[in-house]
Every structure is written in structure tokens, then in C-alpha cells.
XYZ file of C-alpha atoms in Angstrom:
244
model
C -15.159 197.232 142.922
C -13.849 194.652 145.382
C -10.235 193.492 145.231
C -8.324 191.033 147.381
C -4.616 191.040 148.113
C -2.859 187.857 149.134
C 0.865 187.501 149.546
C 3.930 185.529 150.638
C 2.790 181.986 149.876
C 6.352 180.576 150.110
C 5.557 177.356 148.289
C 8.164 174.684 147.646
C 8.436 172.030 144.950
C 7.216 169.425 147.448
C 3.468 169.980 147.993
C 3.775 168.443 151.471
C 6.640 170.722 152.533
C 6.387 172.351 155.925
C 7.262 175.936 156.867
C 8.194 176.981 160.388
C 4.596 177.065 161.610
C 2.480 175.251 159.056
C 2.102 173.741 155.612
C 2.205 176.498 152.972
C 0.214 174.750 150.245
C -2.585 173.726 152.598
C -2.668 177.240 154.022
C -2.840 178.816 150.566
C -5.682 176.490 149.598
C -7.592 177.522 152.727
C -7.039 181.193 151.921
C -8.265 180.692 148.346
C -11.462 179.070 149.649
C -12.045 182.010 151.996
C -11.312 184.572 149.287
C -13.880 182.984 146.979
C -16.528 183.545 149.645
C -15.710 187.280 149.486
C -16.602 187.352 145.767
C -13.862 189.752 144.657
C -13.651 190.996 141.096
C -9.858 190.734 141.035
C -7.054 189.250 143.162
C -3.532 190.682 143.544
C -0.733 188.298 144.585
C 2.132 190.459 145.855
C 5.209 188.296 145.718
C 7.221 185.586 147.446
C 5.002 183.058 145.742
C 7.889 180.599 145.932
C 10.261 179.803 148.766
C 12.713 177.560 146.908
C 12.649 179.400 143.541
C 11.716 176.295 141.545
C 9.511 175.927 138.479
C 7.582 173.225 140.342
C 6.664 175.657 143.135
C 5.114 178.034 140.579
C 3.151 175.220 139.000
C 1.730 174.395 142.448
C 0.873 178.052 142.964
C -0.822 178.316 139.581
C -2.890 175.215 140.307
C -3.989 176.560 143.696
C -4.681 180.088 142.466
C -6.585 178.758 139.450
C -9.309 177.812 141.949
C -10.019 181.493 142.498
C -13.348 182.593 141.067
C -11.826 185.901 139.924
C -8.978 186.931 137.623
C -5.656 187.058 139.460
C -2.320 188.709 138.801
C 1.047 188.250 140.455
C 4.306 190.123 140.837
C 7.707 188.943 142.116
C 9.173 189.201 145.603
C 12.717 188.666 146.811
C 12.290 184.866 147.015
C 10.971 184.651 143.469
C 12.480 184.010 140.067
C 10.618 186.398 137.717
C 11.597 184.462 134.581
C 10.131 181.234 135.972
C 7.001 183.075 137.076
C 6.545 184.512 133.590
C 6.974 181.070 132.023
C 4.126 179.812 134.212
C 1.857 182.867 133.958
C 2.350 186.326 132.485
C 3.505 189.224 134.625
C 1.574 192.496 134.226
C 2.630 196.025 135.127
C -0.757 197.766 134.881
C -4.380 196.790 135.474
C -7.353 198.748 134.138
C -9.947 198.903 136.908
C -12.442 201.122 135.115
C -12.553 204.415 136.996
C -9.397 203.273 138.815
C -6.132 201.658 137.790
C -3.383 199.701 139.530
C 0.317 199.882 138.703
C 2.242 196.723 139.605
C 5.851 197.564 140.435
C 8.716 195.068 140.341
C 11.010 195.582 143.356
C 12.859 192.265 143.002
C 16.664 192.440 143.061
C 18.424 189.183 142.262
C 20.345 187.762 145.231
C 19.141 190.367 147.736
C 16.403 190.157 150.380
C 15.751 193.880 150.126
C 14.118 195.533 147.159
C 14.741 198.404 144.795
C 12.951 199.999 141.874
C 15.975 201.621 140.257
C 16.341 204.902 138.399
C 14.872 203.727 135.102
C 11.757 202.257 136.752
C 11.235 205.443 138.780
C 11.396 207.569 135.613
C 8.870 205.240 133.983
C 6.599 205.413 137.035
C 6.642 209.219 136.893
C 5.726 209.139 133.202
C 2.922 206.657 133.734
C 1.445 208.712 136.559
C 1.672 211.901 134.516
C -0.156 210.247 131.615
C -3.331 209.233 133.497
C -5.041 211.066 136.352
C -7.443 208.301 137.341
C -7.314 207.259 141.030
C -4.372 204.884 141.225
C -3.144 202.072 143.460
C 0.562 201.271 143.578
C 1.235 197.605 144.301
C 4.634 196.069 145.093
C 6.364 193.499 147.260
C 8.748 195.533 149.442
C 7.486 198.208 151.846
C 8.471 201.764 150.820
C 8.417 203.015 154.424
C 9.445 201.654 157.853
C 7.061 199.165 159.436
C 8.506 199.284 162.962
C 10.447 196.006 162.914
C 14.169 196.754 162.715
C 15.131 193.617 160.801
C 12.389 194.137 158.208
C 13.158 197.832 157.853
C 16.707 196.886 156.872
C 15.397 194.869 153.918
C 12.597 197.110 152.683
C 12.657 199.278 149.550
C 16.189 200.695 149.311
C 15.121 203.665 147.172
C 11.979 204.382 149.159
C 12.756 208.101 149.488
C 13.212 208.414 145.722
C 9.919 206.551 145.257
C 8.050 209.058 147.432
C 9.626 211.970 145.569
C 8.163 210.554 142.364
C 4.750 210.022 143.943
C 4.568 213.467 145.583
C 3.412 215.488 142.526
C 0.693 212.970 141.611
C -2.320 213.364 143.914
C -4.243 210.607 142.145
C -2.176 208.001 144.025
C -4.635 206.843 146.671
C -2.689 204.057 148.387
C 0.278 201.706 148.284
C -0.152 197.988 148.953
C 2.808 195.700 149.670
C 3.756 192.235 150.900
C 7.050 191.027 152.426
C 6.224 191.831 156.073
C 3.915 188.850 156.813
C 1.635 190.990 158.983
C -1.189 193.493 158.843
C 0.191 197.022 158.675
C -1.219 200.496 158.140
C 1.053 203.504 157.823
C 1.143 206.672 155.769
C 3.591 209.043 154.150
C 2.889 212.772 154.451
C 3.155 214.476 151.068
C 2.379 218.167 150.661
C -0.956 218.970 152.277
C -2.028 215.345 152.532
C -0.748 211.834 152.925
C -0.692 208.538 151.066
C -1.638 205.466 153.108
C 0.456 202.304 152.814
C -0.776 198.848 153.758
C 0.948 195.563 154.529
C -0.818 192.229 154.350
C -0.737 188.991 156.340
C 0.988 186.119 154.584
C -0.908 183.062 153.463
C 1.653 181.109 155.512
C 3.778 182.027 158.592
C 3.175 185.423 160.250
C 5.937 187.731 161.528
C 5.756 189.317 164.973
C 5.083 193.077 164.678
C 7.535 195.411 166.382
C 10.292 192.822 166.659
C 13.904 193.979 166.417
C 15.031 190.559 165.140
C 13.287 187.797 163.231
C 10.374 186.337 165.214
C 7.202 184.494 164.304
C 3.776 185.597 165.473
C 2.372 182.197 166.359
C -0.858 183.705 167.711
C -1.889 185.118 164.314
C -3.406 183.100 161.505
C -2.848 183.380 157.753
C -4.955 186.005 156.049
C -5.620 188.362 153.184
C -6.604 191.989 152.601
C -9.888 193.222 151.158
C -9.922 196.481 149.181
C -13.189 198.222 148.284
C -12.858 200.905 145.590
C -15.506 203.599 145.420
C -15.739 207.019 143.732
C -12.154 208.105 144.328
C -12.008 206.661 147.848
C -11.244 203.233 149.210
C -11.783 201.111 152.293
C -9.518 198.230 153.233
C -9.309 195.682 156.015
C -7.766 192.314 156.856
C -9.463 188.951 157.288
C -7.880 185.853 158.852
C -8.325 182.201 157.947
C -8.370 179.096 160.112
C -6.133 176.821 158.020
């Protein structure tokens, strides 16, 4: 099964609005065209769909993402308004992928750039993992481990350590995929005798400079998306870039 992750569209109510280094709607449309050429069976949109938190920005996103030739599902990031997202298109917390499944985790905290799952959501995650031993992907907006950029690490998943404690007894978790960092990233968390890989994804709009201690754009990198190939209990993933 082939999946695609795209993230951090940062659309505004004005379709002609400009970001720091480009035009978000045009860039998203270019990414959608490229993703269709990959022929995925499903697309995951991992948050910060909006930049200005308006209903109009979600309508623009829905119109652009409706051009995908595959079913798509979104979850909220720190710039989003989950209620407005849900009014535009339903939010899901689990996807049945046949021999696999994906759990979509909401790390949005109103008024904060950083994320958190919270005690109740962590208890629920533990129960959901205990109830099904199929190979599982965990998908969220905020990174649950450091990515090597000090300013981003300050606004990652606040209860990341508690998250990994929940994941540790469940070996069916094969990988974590997140947005927020506007860059390709591959890390891993050692758990017991193995490790769980964690992957960040380029934004469909501006890219952030890896390894930066303070906010900085990576003007040499283009928008992109992540491909995920699921096989018999294993996966392969890589990043593709788009010339907007």
C-alpha cells in the first residue's frame, strides 16, 4: 500500500496571499499535482492546514485537496482551529489500512505553538494499541522527539516522554510521522531491544533550515511531501520535492 504525507499548507483566506518565500495556495496545488502522479491509495495531511485560522482558509484547502485522486484525511496543528476543520471535513482518529492501521493523534493545544496529548489521550492510546496488534503507524502534528533545531525543540510535543512510555510495550508500532518542522527529518527512539523511527516532512510551503538555533528559512529547499510504502510488517519511506 502506498501512502503520501503532506503537511503545513499555511493557507490564508485570501487565495493570493503570500508567505515568506512563496504563495501557499499555488504551492499546495503544485504538490497535489505531483502527488497524483505517485498514485497513492491514501493521503495524510498532518496539520497547520491554515495560517490565519479562518473558515475561508479551510474551504480553500478542501477545494485544493479535493483534486487528489485518493482519499485524504487531515488532523489539526497548532495554527489550526479543529472545530472549523471539522465543519469543513470530518476529523478521523483511526484509519483501517487492511493489514496495517494508522492512529491519528490530536496534539493541538489552543493558544500554544507547542503540542500536547494529555493524560486522557495517552490512556486512550494505550488502550487502542492493546486492542489491536496489527502493524501500526502513529500520525500527529508535533514531533515527539528533538529534531536538532533549538527553537523547534522548544515547541514540540510537551509530553513526549510520556508518549514514548505508552508506546514502549507495543511492538506493533512501526513508525511515527509528524509535521510542524517544515523539513525532512529521520530520527528514532530506542525502546527495549529495538527502536521506533520517527519522520518529519517538508511543508507544502516555506521550508525551515535544519539545525538552526533560531527561526530561519531554508530558501534552497523546495516544497515537498513524503511517500510511505507499507509491506508485510515493514515500510519504506522517502521524500520528494516539487518545483512550484
